[in-house]
Amino acid sequence: MTASKASDALHLQTLTELARGLAGGEFSSRELTESLLERIDAHQKSLNAFITLTADEALAEADLADKNRATGAGGPLQGLPIVHKDLFCTAGVRTTCGSKILQDFVSPYDATVVARLKSAGAIMLGKTNMDEFAMGSSNETSFFGAVTNPWDQKMSPGGSSGGSAAAVAARLVPAATGTDTGGSIRQPAALTGTVGLKPTYGRVSRFGMVAFASSLDQAGVITRSAEDAALLLNAMAGVDPRDSTSADQPIPDYTATLSDSVKGLRIGVVRQHFDEGLDDECGKTVKTALAALEDAGASLVDVDLPNIGLSVPTYYVVAPAECSSNLSRFDGVRFGHRADNVKDLFDLYCRSRGEGFGAEVKRRIMTGTYVLSAGYYDAYYLKAQKVRQLISRDFNQAFEKVDVIAGPTAPTTAFRLGEKTDDPITMYLNDIYTIGANLAGLPGISVPCGLVKKMPVGLQLVGPAFAEASLLSCAHQYQQITDWHRQAPEAFR
Ligand code: GLN
């Protein structure tokens, strides 16, 4: 096992270690930025983790950060590199959402997440590849091509934040933003051996995120340690007047409680999470992780989520319904791709959308339009909303008995690129353990907890609303007693 430390090559250091190095004057932000840009350049062709690189802007910002540091000015993330999933709007830099329809779209403003990280001092190196409109679990629906998994480049890195996960796993960058509507931060994190944090719905502003399913979408981060996720959440969290669903809740210092012990922590183990859908070896690996937490003083308690088995079908009614409405704005008129030589307005709509959207996005729009249509609304959409309430109630009842729920993040390790593309249902089932938290609006984190046939496995922790601090401290404590998060894929050390 290779444990990286602050004296390691810059690309192996975590954000927290890099922050210390910068503060101690061991290297400059320019040196750090240059060295990571070189690494990105060397691996972009084979990983395809990025859609756009912003090297010149990043170097200019790095110089400014170095100057600020010399005068004592600047925020907590000053001079630290980050990359953004390409659905966060970035002023002046294109935001494609992995789609042909937005391939030349340049937003006039920054998403709140981008603006907050920027004002804390972080430097954006580029925008990462993703499934088109965040619809997918393998990064294969991207108009810009699939991303490869750094652990085995025949495999998918997961999705939809596959580019962010691959970039962090390959040690191209220490941290990336992502979004999670049904698992798109946690599942790719699990499949690439990285940490993925999806905060409580409303904890982080959605302003400037291209919308997929507004009642489920949430911004978060992919990092290599829980400590780094805490550092970033400090900068991102908080109410935003431009997002009415953002929560006006106090923001704790998430780094301050990382050293809280797990002694006495009640960890719920959900029976339904270990049934036949789970790969045997992955199940054993997750159980070993749970035993390690138990040895550290936590207690394991069996809990039941009786309706969790309905989460995938429920999600595939709610998410397409919301997406069909959200994506109606891409009409060839206001922004994005516009078809040439159209006959009339109707032709403009049809052809612009027909040419601009890929197959999975069209499938979702059609399903969503169907479940919302008169006559089917009650049978599908309304029914799904009711089941969603039941799932939410199950979680609330479980949290009367336990502090966190722990289990597998995904049913298997990474699968082969191309393996599931012809079978949407099998692809959808990859999120079987993650979707529940989105339907109930709860925070979740995936941390690497072992390898099966040399491929990473993720341990998922889900907590009550706004319990990010306890998820992060539990994950951090786990990372104090294990070093799975320190292991880099062989070709990227
Ligand atoms: N894989 C799920 C989907 O395809 C979740 C995607 C997400 O979380 N953005 O919808």
Short mmCIF file of N, CA and C and ligand atoms in Angstrom, two decimals, residues 85 133-137 159-160 179-185 212 217 315-316 319 360 364 427-428 431 435 438, ligand 1:
data_model
loop_
_atom_site.label_atom_id
_atom_site.label_comp_id
_atom_site.label_asym_id
_atom_site.label_seq_id
_atom_site.Cartn_x
_atom_site.Cartn_y
_atom_site.Cartn_z
N LYS A 85 -17.80 19.91 -12.86
CA LYS A 85 -18.63 19.13 -13.77
C LYS A 85 -19.23 20.11 -14.78
N PHE A 133 -26.77 15.70 -19.94
CA PHE A 133 -27.74 16.24 -18.98
C PHE A 133 -27.78 15.43 -17.68
N ALA A 134 -26.67 14.78 -17.36
CA ALA A 134 -26.52 14.00 -16.12
C ALA A 134 -27.41 12.77 -16.10
N MET A 135 -27.82 12.32 -17.30
CA MET A 135 -28.68 11.14 -17.38
C MET A 135 -27.84 9.95 -17.78
N GLY A 136 -27.48 9.15 -16.78
CA GLY A 136 -26.68 7.97 -17.07
C GLY A 136 -25.91 7.53 -15.84
N SER A 137 -25.35 6.34 -15.92
CA SER A 137 -24.57 5.78 -14.81
C SER A 137 -23.22 5.28 -15.29
N GLY A 159 -21.21 7.10 -13.60
CA GLY A 159 -21.72 8.38 -14.07
C GLY A 159 -22.84 8.87 -13.18
N SER A 160 -23.35 10.03 -13.38
CA SER A 160 -23.01 10.85 -14.51
C SER A 160 -21.77 11.73 -14.30
N THR A 179 -22.70 16.52 -9.47
CA THR A 179 -24.10 16.64 -9.05
C THR A 179 -24.68 15.25 -8.95
N ASP A 180 -25.69 15.14 -8.11
CA ASP A 180 -26.24 13.83 -7.76
C ASP A 180 -27.76 13.95 -7.74
N THR A 181 -28.40 13.31 -8.73
CA THR A 181 -29.85 13.33 -8.84
C THR A 181 -30.41 11.98 -8.39
N GLY A 182 -29.60 10.94 -8.66
CA GLY A 182 -30.00 9.59 -8.25
C GLY A 182 -28.79 8.77 -7.83
N GLY A 183 -27.63 9.42 -7.78
CA GLY A 183 -26.42 8.69 -7.39
C GLY A 183 -25.18 9.15 -8.12
N SER A 184 -25.31 10.18 -8.95
CA SER A 184 -24.23 10.56 -9.86
C SER A 184 -22.96 11.11 -9.24
N ILE A 185 -22.94 11.35 -7.93
CA ILE A 185 -21.68 11.65 -7.27
C ILE A 185 -21.17 10.37 -6.60
N PHE A 212 -31.84 19.07 -14.26
CA PHE A 212 -32.29 17.77 -14.77
C PHE A 212 -33.63 17.48 -14.09
N ASP A 217 -32.02 17.03 -7.82
CA ASP A 217 -30.66 17.48 -8.12
C ASP A 217 -29.98 18.08 -6.88
N TYR A 315 -38.17 6.59 -8.94
CA TYR A 315 -37.26 7.58 -9.53
C TYR A 315 -37.48 7.71 -11.03
N TYR A 316 -37.68 6.58 -11.70
CA TYR A 316 -37.82 6.63 -13.16
C TYR A 316 -39.20 7.08 -13.63
N ALA A 319 -38.07 11.48 -12.01
CA ALA A 319 -36.97 12.18 -12.69
C ALA A 319 -37.30 12.48 -14.16
N GLU A 360 -30.63 8.73 -24.91
CA GLU A 360 -31.11 8.56 -23.53
C GLU A 360 -31.95 9.76 -23.10
N ARG A 364 -35.92 9.74 -21.90
CA ARG A 364 -36.44 10.32 -20.64
C ARG A 364 -37.53 11.35 -20.93
N MET A 427 -28.81 -0.82 -16.56
CA MET A 427 -28.05 0.40 -16.26
C MET A 427 -28.73 1.14 -15.10
N TYR A 428 -30.04 1.27 -15.13
CA TYR A 428 -30.77 2.00 -14.08
C TYR A 428 -30.57 1.33 -12.72
N ASP A 431 -28.02 2.17 -9.67
CA ASP A 431 -28.24 3.19 -8.63
C ASP A 431 -29.20 2.71 -7.55
N ILE A 435 -30.41 5.89 -4.92
CA ILE A 435 -31.57 6.72 -5.27
C ILE A 435 -32.44 7.08 -4.05
N ASN A 438 -31.82 10.44 -2.56
CA ASN A 438 -32.31 11.57 -3.36
C ASN A 438 -33.81 11.74 -3.20
N1 GLN B 1 -27.99 7.26 -13.05
C1 GLN B 1 -29.14 8.03 -12.70
C2 GLN B 1 -29.82 8.53 -13.95
O1 GLN B 1 -29.43 8.13 -14.98
C3 GLN B 1 -28.75 9.15 -11.79
C4 GLN B 1 -28.14 10.28 -12.52
C5 GLN B 1 -27.77 11.42 -11.62
O2 GLN B 1 -27.67 11.28 -10.40
N2 GLN B 1 -27.57 12.56 -12.24
O3 GLN B 1 -30.72 9.29 -13.93
#
